[in-house]
JSON list of C-alpha atoms in Angstrom, two decimals:
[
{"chain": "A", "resi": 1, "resn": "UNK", "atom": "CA", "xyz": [-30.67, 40.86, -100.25]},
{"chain": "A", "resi": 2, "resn": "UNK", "atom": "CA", "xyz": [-28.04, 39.29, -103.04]},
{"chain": "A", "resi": 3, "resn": "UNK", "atom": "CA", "xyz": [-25.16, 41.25, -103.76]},
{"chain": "A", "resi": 4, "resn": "UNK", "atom": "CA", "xyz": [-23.61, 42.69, -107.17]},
{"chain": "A", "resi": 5, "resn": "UNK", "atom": "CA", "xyz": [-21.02, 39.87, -107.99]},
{"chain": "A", "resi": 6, "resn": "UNK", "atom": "CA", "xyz": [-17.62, 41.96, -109.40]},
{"chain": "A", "resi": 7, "resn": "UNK", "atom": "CA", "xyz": [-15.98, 40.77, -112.74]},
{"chain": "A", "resi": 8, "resn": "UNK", "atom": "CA", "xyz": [-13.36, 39.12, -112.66]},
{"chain": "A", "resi": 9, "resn": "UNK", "atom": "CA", "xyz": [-10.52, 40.88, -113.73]},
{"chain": "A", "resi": 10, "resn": "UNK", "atom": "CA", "xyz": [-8.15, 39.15, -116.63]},
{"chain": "A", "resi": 11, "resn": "UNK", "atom": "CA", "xyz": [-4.41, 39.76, -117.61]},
{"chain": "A", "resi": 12, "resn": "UNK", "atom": "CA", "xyz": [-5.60, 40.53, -120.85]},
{"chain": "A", "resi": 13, "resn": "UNK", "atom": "CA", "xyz": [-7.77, 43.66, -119.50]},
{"chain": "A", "resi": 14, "resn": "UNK", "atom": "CA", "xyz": [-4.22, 45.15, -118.68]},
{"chain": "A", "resi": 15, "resn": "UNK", "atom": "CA", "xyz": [-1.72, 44.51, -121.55]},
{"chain": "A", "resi": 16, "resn": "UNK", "atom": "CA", "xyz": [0.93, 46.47, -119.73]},
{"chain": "A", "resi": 17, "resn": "UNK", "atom": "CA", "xyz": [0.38, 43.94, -116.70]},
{"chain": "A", "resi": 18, "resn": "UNK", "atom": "CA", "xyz": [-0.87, 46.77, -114.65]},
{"chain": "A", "resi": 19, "resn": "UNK", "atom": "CA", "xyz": [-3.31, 45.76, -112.20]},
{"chain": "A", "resi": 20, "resn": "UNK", "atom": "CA", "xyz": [-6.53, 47.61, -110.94]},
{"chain": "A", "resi": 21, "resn": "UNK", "atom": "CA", "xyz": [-5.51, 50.54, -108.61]},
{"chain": "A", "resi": 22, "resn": "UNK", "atom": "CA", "xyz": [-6.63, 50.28, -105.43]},
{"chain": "A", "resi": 23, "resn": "UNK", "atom": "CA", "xyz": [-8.58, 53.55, -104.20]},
{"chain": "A", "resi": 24, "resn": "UNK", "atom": "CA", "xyz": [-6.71, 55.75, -101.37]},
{"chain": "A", "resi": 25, "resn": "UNK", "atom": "CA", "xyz": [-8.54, 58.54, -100.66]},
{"chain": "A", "resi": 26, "resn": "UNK", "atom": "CA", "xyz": [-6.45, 62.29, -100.23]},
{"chain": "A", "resi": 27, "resn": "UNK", "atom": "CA", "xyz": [-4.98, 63.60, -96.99]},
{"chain": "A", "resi": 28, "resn": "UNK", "atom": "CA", "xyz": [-5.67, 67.15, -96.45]},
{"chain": "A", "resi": 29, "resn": "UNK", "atom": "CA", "xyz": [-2.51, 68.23, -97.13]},
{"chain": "A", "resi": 30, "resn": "UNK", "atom": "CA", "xyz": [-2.51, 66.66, -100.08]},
{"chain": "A", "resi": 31, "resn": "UNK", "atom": "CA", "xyz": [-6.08, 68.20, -100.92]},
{"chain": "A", "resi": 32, "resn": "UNK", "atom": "CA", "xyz": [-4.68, 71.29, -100.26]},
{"chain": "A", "resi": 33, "resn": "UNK", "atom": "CA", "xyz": [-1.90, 70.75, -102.71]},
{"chain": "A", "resi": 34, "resn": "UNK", "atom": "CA", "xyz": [-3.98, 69.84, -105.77]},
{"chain": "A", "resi": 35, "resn": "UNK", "atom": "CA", "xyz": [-6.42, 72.56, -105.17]},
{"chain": "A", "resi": 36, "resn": "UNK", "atom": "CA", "xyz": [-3.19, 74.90, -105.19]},
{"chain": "A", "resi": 37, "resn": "UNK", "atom": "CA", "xyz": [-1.85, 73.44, -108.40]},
{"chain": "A", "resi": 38, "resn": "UNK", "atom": "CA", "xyz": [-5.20, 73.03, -110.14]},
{"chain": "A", "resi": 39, "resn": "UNK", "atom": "CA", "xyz": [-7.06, 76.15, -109.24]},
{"chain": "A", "resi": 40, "resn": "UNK", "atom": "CA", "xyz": [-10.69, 75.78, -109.66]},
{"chain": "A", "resi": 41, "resn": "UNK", "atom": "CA", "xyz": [-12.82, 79.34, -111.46]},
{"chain": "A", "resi": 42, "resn": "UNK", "atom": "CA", "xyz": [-15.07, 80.87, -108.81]},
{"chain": "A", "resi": 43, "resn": "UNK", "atom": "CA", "xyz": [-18.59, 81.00, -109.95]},
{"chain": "A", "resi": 44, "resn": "UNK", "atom": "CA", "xyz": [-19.16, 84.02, -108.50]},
{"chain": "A", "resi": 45, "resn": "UNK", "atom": "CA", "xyz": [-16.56, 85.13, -111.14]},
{"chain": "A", "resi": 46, "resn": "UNK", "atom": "CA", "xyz": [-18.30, 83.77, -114.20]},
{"chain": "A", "resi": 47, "resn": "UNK", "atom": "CA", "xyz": [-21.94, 85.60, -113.09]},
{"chain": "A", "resi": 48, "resn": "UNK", "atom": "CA", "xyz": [-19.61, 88.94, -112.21]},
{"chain": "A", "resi": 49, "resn": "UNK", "atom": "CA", "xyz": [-18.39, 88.15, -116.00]},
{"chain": "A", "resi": 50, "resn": "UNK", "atom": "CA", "xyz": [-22.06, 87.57, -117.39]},
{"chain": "A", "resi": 51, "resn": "UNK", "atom": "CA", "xyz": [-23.40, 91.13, -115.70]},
{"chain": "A", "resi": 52, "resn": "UNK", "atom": "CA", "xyz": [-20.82, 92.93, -117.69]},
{"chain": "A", "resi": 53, "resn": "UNK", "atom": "CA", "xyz": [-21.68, 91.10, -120.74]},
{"chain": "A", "resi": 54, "resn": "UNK", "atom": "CA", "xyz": [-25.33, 92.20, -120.46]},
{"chain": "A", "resi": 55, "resn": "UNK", "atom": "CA", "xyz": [-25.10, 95.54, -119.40]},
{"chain": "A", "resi": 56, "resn": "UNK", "atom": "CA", "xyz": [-22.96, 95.66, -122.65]},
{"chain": "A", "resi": 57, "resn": "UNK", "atom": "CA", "xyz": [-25.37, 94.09, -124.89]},
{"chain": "A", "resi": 58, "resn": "UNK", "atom": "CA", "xyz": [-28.05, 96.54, -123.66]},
{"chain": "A", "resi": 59, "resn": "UNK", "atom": "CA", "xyz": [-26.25, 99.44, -124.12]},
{"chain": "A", "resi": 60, "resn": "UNK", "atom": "CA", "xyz": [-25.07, 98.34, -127.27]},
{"chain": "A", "resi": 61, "resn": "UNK", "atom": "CA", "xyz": [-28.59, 97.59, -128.34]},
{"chain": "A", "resi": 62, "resn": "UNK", "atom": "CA", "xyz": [-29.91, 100.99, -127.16]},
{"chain": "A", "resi": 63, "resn": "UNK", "atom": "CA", "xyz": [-27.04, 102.37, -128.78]},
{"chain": "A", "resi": 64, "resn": "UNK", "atom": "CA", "xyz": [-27.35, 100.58, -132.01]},
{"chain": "A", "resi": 65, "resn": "UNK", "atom": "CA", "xyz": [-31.29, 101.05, -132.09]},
{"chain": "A", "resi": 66, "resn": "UNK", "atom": "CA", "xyz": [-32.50, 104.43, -130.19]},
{"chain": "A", "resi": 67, "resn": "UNK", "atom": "CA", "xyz": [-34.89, 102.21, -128.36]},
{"chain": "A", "resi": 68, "resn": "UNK", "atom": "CA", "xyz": [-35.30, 102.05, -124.81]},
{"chain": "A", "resi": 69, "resn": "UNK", "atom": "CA", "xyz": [-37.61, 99.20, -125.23]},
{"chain": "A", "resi": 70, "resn": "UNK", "atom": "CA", "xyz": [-34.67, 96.89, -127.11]},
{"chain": "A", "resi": 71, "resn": "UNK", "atom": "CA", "xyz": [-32.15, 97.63, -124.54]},
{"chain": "A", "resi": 72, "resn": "UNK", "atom": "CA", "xyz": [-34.65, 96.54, -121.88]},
{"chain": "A", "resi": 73, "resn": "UNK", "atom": "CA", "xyz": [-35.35, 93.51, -124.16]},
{"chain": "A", "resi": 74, "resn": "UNK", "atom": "CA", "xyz": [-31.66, 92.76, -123.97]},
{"chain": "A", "resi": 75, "resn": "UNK", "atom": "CA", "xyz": [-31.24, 93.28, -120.40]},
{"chain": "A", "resi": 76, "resn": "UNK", "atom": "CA", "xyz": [-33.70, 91.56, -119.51]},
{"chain": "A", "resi": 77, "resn": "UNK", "atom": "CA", "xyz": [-32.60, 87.96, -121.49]},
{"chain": "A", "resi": 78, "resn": "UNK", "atom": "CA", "xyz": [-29.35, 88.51, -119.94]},
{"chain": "A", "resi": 79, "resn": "UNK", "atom": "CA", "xyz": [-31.12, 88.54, -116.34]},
{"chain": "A", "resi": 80, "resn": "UNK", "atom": "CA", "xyz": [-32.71, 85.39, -118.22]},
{"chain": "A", "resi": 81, "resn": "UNK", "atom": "CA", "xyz": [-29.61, 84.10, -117.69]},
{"chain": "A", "resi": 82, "resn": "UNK", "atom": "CA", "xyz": [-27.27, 85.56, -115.21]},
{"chain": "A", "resi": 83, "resn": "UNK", "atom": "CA", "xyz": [-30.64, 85.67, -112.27]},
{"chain": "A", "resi": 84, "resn": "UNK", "atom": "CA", "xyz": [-30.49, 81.23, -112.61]},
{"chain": "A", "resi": 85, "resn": "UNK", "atom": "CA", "xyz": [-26.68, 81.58, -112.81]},
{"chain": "A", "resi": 86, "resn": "UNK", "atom": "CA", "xyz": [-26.74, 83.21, -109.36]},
{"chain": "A", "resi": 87, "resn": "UNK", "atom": "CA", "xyz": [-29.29, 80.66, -107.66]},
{"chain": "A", "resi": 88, "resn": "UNK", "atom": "CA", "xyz": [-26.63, 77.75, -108.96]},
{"chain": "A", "resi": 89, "resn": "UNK", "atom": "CA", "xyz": [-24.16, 79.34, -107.96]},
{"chain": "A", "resi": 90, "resn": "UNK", "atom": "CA", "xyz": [-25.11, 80.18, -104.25]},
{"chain": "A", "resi": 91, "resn": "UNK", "atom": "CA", "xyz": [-26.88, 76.69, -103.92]},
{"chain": "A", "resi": 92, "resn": "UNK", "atom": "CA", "xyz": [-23.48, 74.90, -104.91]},
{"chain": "A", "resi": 93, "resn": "UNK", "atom": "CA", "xyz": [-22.63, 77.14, -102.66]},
{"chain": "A", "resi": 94, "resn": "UNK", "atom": "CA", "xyz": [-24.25, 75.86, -99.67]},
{"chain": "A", "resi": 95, "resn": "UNK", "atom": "CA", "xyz": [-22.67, 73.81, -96.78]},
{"chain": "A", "resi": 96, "resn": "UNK", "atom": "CA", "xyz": [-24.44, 70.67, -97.78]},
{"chain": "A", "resi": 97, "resn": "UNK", "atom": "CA", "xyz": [-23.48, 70.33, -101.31]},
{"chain": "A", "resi": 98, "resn": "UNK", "atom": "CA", "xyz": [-20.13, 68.94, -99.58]},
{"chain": "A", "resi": 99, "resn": "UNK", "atom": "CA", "xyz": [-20.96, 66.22, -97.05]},
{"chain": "A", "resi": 100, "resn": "UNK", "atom": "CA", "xyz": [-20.50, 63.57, -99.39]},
{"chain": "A", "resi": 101, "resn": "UNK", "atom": "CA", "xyz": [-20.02, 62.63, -102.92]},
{"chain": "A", "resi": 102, "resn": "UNK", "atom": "CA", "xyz": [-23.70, 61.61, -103.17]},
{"chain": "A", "resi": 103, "resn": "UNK", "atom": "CA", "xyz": [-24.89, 64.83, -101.53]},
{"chain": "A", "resi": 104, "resn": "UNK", "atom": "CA", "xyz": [-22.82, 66.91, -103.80]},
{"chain": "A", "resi": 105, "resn": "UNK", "atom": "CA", "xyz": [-24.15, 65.08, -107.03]},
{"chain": "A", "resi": 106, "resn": "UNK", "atom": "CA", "xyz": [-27.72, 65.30, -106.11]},
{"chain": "A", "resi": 107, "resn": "UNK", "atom": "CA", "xyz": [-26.46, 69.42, -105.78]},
{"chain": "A", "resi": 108, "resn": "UNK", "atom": "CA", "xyz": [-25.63, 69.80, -108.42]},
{"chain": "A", "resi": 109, "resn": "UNK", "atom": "CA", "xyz": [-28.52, 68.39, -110.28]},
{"chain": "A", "resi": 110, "resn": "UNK", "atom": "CA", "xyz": [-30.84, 69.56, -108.26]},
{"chain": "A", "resi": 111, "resn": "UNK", "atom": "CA", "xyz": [-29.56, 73.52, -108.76]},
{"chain": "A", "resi": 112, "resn": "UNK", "atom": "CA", "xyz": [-29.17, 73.00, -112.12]},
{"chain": "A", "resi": 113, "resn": "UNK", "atom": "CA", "xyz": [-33.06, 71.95, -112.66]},
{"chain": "A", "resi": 114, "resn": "UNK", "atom": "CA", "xyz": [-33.59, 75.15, -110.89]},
{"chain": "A", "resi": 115, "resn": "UNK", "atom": "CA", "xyz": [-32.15, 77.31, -113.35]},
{"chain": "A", "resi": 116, "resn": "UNK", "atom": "CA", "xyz": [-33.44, 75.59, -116.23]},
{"chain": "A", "resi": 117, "resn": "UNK", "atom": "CA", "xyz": [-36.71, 76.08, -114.65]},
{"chain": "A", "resi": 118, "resn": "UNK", "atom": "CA", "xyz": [-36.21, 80.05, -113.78]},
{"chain": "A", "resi": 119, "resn": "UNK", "atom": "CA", "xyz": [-34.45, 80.62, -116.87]},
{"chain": "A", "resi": 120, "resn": "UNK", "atom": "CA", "xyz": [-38.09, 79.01, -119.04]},
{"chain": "A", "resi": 121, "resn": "UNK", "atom": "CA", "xyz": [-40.29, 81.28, -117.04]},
{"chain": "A", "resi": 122, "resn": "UNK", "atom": "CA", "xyz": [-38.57, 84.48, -117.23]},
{"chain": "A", "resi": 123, "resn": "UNK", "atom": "CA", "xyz": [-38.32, 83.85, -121.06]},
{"chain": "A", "resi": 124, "resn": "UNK", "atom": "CA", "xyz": [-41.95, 82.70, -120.70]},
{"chain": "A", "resi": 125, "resn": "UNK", "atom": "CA", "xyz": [-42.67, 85.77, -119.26]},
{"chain": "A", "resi": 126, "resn": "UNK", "atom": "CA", "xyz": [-41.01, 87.90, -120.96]},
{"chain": "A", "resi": 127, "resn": "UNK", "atom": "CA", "xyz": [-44.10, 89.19, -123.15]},
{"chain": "A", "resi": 128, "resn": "UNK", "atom": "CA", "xyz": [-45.98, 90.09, -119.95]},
{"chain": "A", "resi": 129, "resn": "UNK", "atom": "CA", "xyz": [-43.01, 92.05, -117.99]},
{"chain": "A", "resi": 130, "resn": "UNK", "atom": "CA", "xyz": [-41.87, 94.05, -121.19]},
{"chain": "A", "resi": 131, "resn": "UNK", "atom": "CA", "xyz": [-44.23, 95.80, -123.41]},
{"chain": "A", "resi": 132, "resn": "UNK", "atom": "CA", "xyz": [-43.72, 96.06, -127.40]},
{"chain": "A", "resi": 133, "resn": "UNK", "atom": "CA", "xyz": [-41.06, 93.18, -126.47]},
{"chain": "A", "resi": 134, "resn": "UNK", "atom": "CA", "xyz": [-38.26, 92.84, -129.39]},
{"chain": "A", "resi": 135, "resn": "UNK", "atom": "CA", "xyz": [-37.66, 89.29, -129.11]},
{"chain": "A", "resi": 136, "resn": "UNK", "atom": "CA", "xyz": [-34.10, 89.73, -131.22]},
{"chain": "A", "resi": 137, "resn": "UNK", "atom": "CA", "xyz": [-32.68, 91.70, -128.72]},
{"chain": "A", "resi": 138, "resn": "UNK", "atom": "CA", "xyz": [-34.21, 89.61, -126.15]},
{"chain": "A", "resi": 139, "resn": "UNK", "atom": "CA", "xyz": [-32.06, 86.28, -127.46]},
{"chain": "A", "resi": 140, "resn": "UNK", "atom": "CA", "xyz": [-28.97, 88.70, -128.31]},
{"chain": "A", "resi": 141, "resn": "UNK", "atom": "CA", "xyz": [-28.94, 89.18, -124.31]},
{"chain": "A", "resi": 142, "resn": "UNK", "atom": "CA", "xyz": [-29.70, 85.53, -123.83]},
{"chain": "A", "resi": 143, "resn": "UNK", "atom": "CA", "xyz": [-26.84, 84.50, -126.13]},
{"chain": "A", "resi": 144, "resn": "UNK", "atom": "CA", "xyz": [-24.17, 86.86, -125.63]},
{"chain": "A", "resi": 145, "resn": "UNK", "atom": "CA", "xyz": [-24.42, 86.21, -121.76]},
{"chain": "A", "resi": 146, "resn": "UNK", "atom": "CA", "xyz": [-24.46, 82.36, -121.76]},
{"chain": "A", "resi": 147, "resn": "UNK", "atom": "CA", "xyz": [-21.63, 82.56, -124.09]},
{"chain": "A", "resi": 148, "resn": "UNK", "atom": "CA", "xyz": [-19.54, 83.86, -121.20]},
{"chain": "A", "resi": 149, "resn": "UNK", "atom": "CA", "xyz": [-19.47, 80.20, -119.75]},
{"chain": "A", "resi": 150, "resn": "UNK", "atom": "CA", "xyz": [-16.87, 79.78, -122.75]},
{"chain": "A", "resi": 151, "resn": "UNK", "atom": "CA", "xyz": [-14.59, 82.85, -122.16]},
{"chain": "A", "resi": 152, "resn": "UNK", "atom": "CA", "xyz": [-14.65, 81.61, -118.23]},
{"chain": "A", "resi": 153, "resn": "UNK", "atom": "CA", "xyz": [-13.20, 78.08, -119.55]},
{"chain": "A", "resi": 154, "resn": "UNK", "atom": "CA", "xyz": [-10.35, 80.40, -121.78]},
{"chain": "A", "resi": 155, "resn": "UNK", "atom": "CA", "xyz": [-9.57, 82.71, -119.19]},
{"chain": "A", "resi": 156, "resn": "UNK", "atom": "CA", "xyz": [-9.04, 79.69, -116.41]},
{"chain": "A", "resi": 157, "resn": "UNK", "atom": "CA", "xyz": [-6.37, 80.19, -114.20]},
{"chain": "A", "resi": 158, "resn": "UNK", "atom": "CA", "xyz": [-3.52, 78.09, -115.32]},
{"chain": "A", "resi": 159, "resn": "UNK", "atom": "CA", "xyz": [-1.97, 74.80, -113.27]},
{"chain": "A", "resi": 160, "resn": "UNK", "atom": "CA", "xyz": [1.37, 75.59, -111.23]},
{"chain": "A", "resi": 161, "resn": "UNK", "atom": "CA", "xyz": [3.43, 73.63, -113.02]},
{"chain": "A", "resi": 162, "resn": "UNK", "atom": "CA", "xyz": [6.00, 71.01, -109.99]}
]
């Protein structure tokens, strides 16, 4: 089995005559310390965030409407999104999404292909679950509740500064 050959590394890659790092991996301690200084947003936070956004959009929608059948069209494409957000979110969850880098990765990937894939066939069946569907306030629930991902990146806790 041949081996990858590495480039060779020039002067002229590194103007400032900085060489290539070498790699040290962290201590725990000093784990500890960045996680402390760079706190990371619970998901568990953002799908708390995304339930209150769709029970809002449903009662806004039966508010706005009189219809029972558009609220329930709007809670139900918020569950088209916050149902997936909960299977990611306990499968990243898991104690083997952190054995190794590799294992995380695949994770991640692999959780996110399964809420792509619930999130399609609750919208694909949508029509069958909910009768006289209103497909408006269906995607007004979809949207308004994936658009939480952005107010979870706003409302980030913020560094400790050193």
């Amino acid at each position: 089995m041949s081996r990858i050959a590495r480039p060779a590394v020039n002067a002229a890659d590194f103007p400032d005559g900085a060489e290539e790092a070498e790699f040290k991996p962290l201590t725990k301690q000093e784990a500890q310390a960045l996680r402390l200084r760079d706190p990371a947003v619970s998901p568990w936070w953002i799908v708390g965030l995304q339930c209150v956004a769709g029970l809002t959009v449903a009662l806004v929608a039966w508010g706005v409407s009189g219809s029972s059948v558009v609220a329930l069209s709007a809670a139900y494409g918020a569950l088209a999104v916050i149902i997936p957000a909960a299977l990611f979110a306990r499968g990243l969850m898991s104690r083997f999404s952190s054995i190794n880098a590799a294992t995380a990765s695949f994770g991640f990937f692999l959780w996110e292909a399964v809420k792509l894939a619930v999130s399609i066939a609750m919208i694909a069946a949508a029509p069958r679950v909910i009768e006289d569907l209103s497909w408006l306030a269906l995607l007004a629930g979809l949207f308004v509740t994936l658009k939480m991902y952005w107010l979870a990146v706003l409302k980030r806790p913020k560094p400790e500064q050193i």
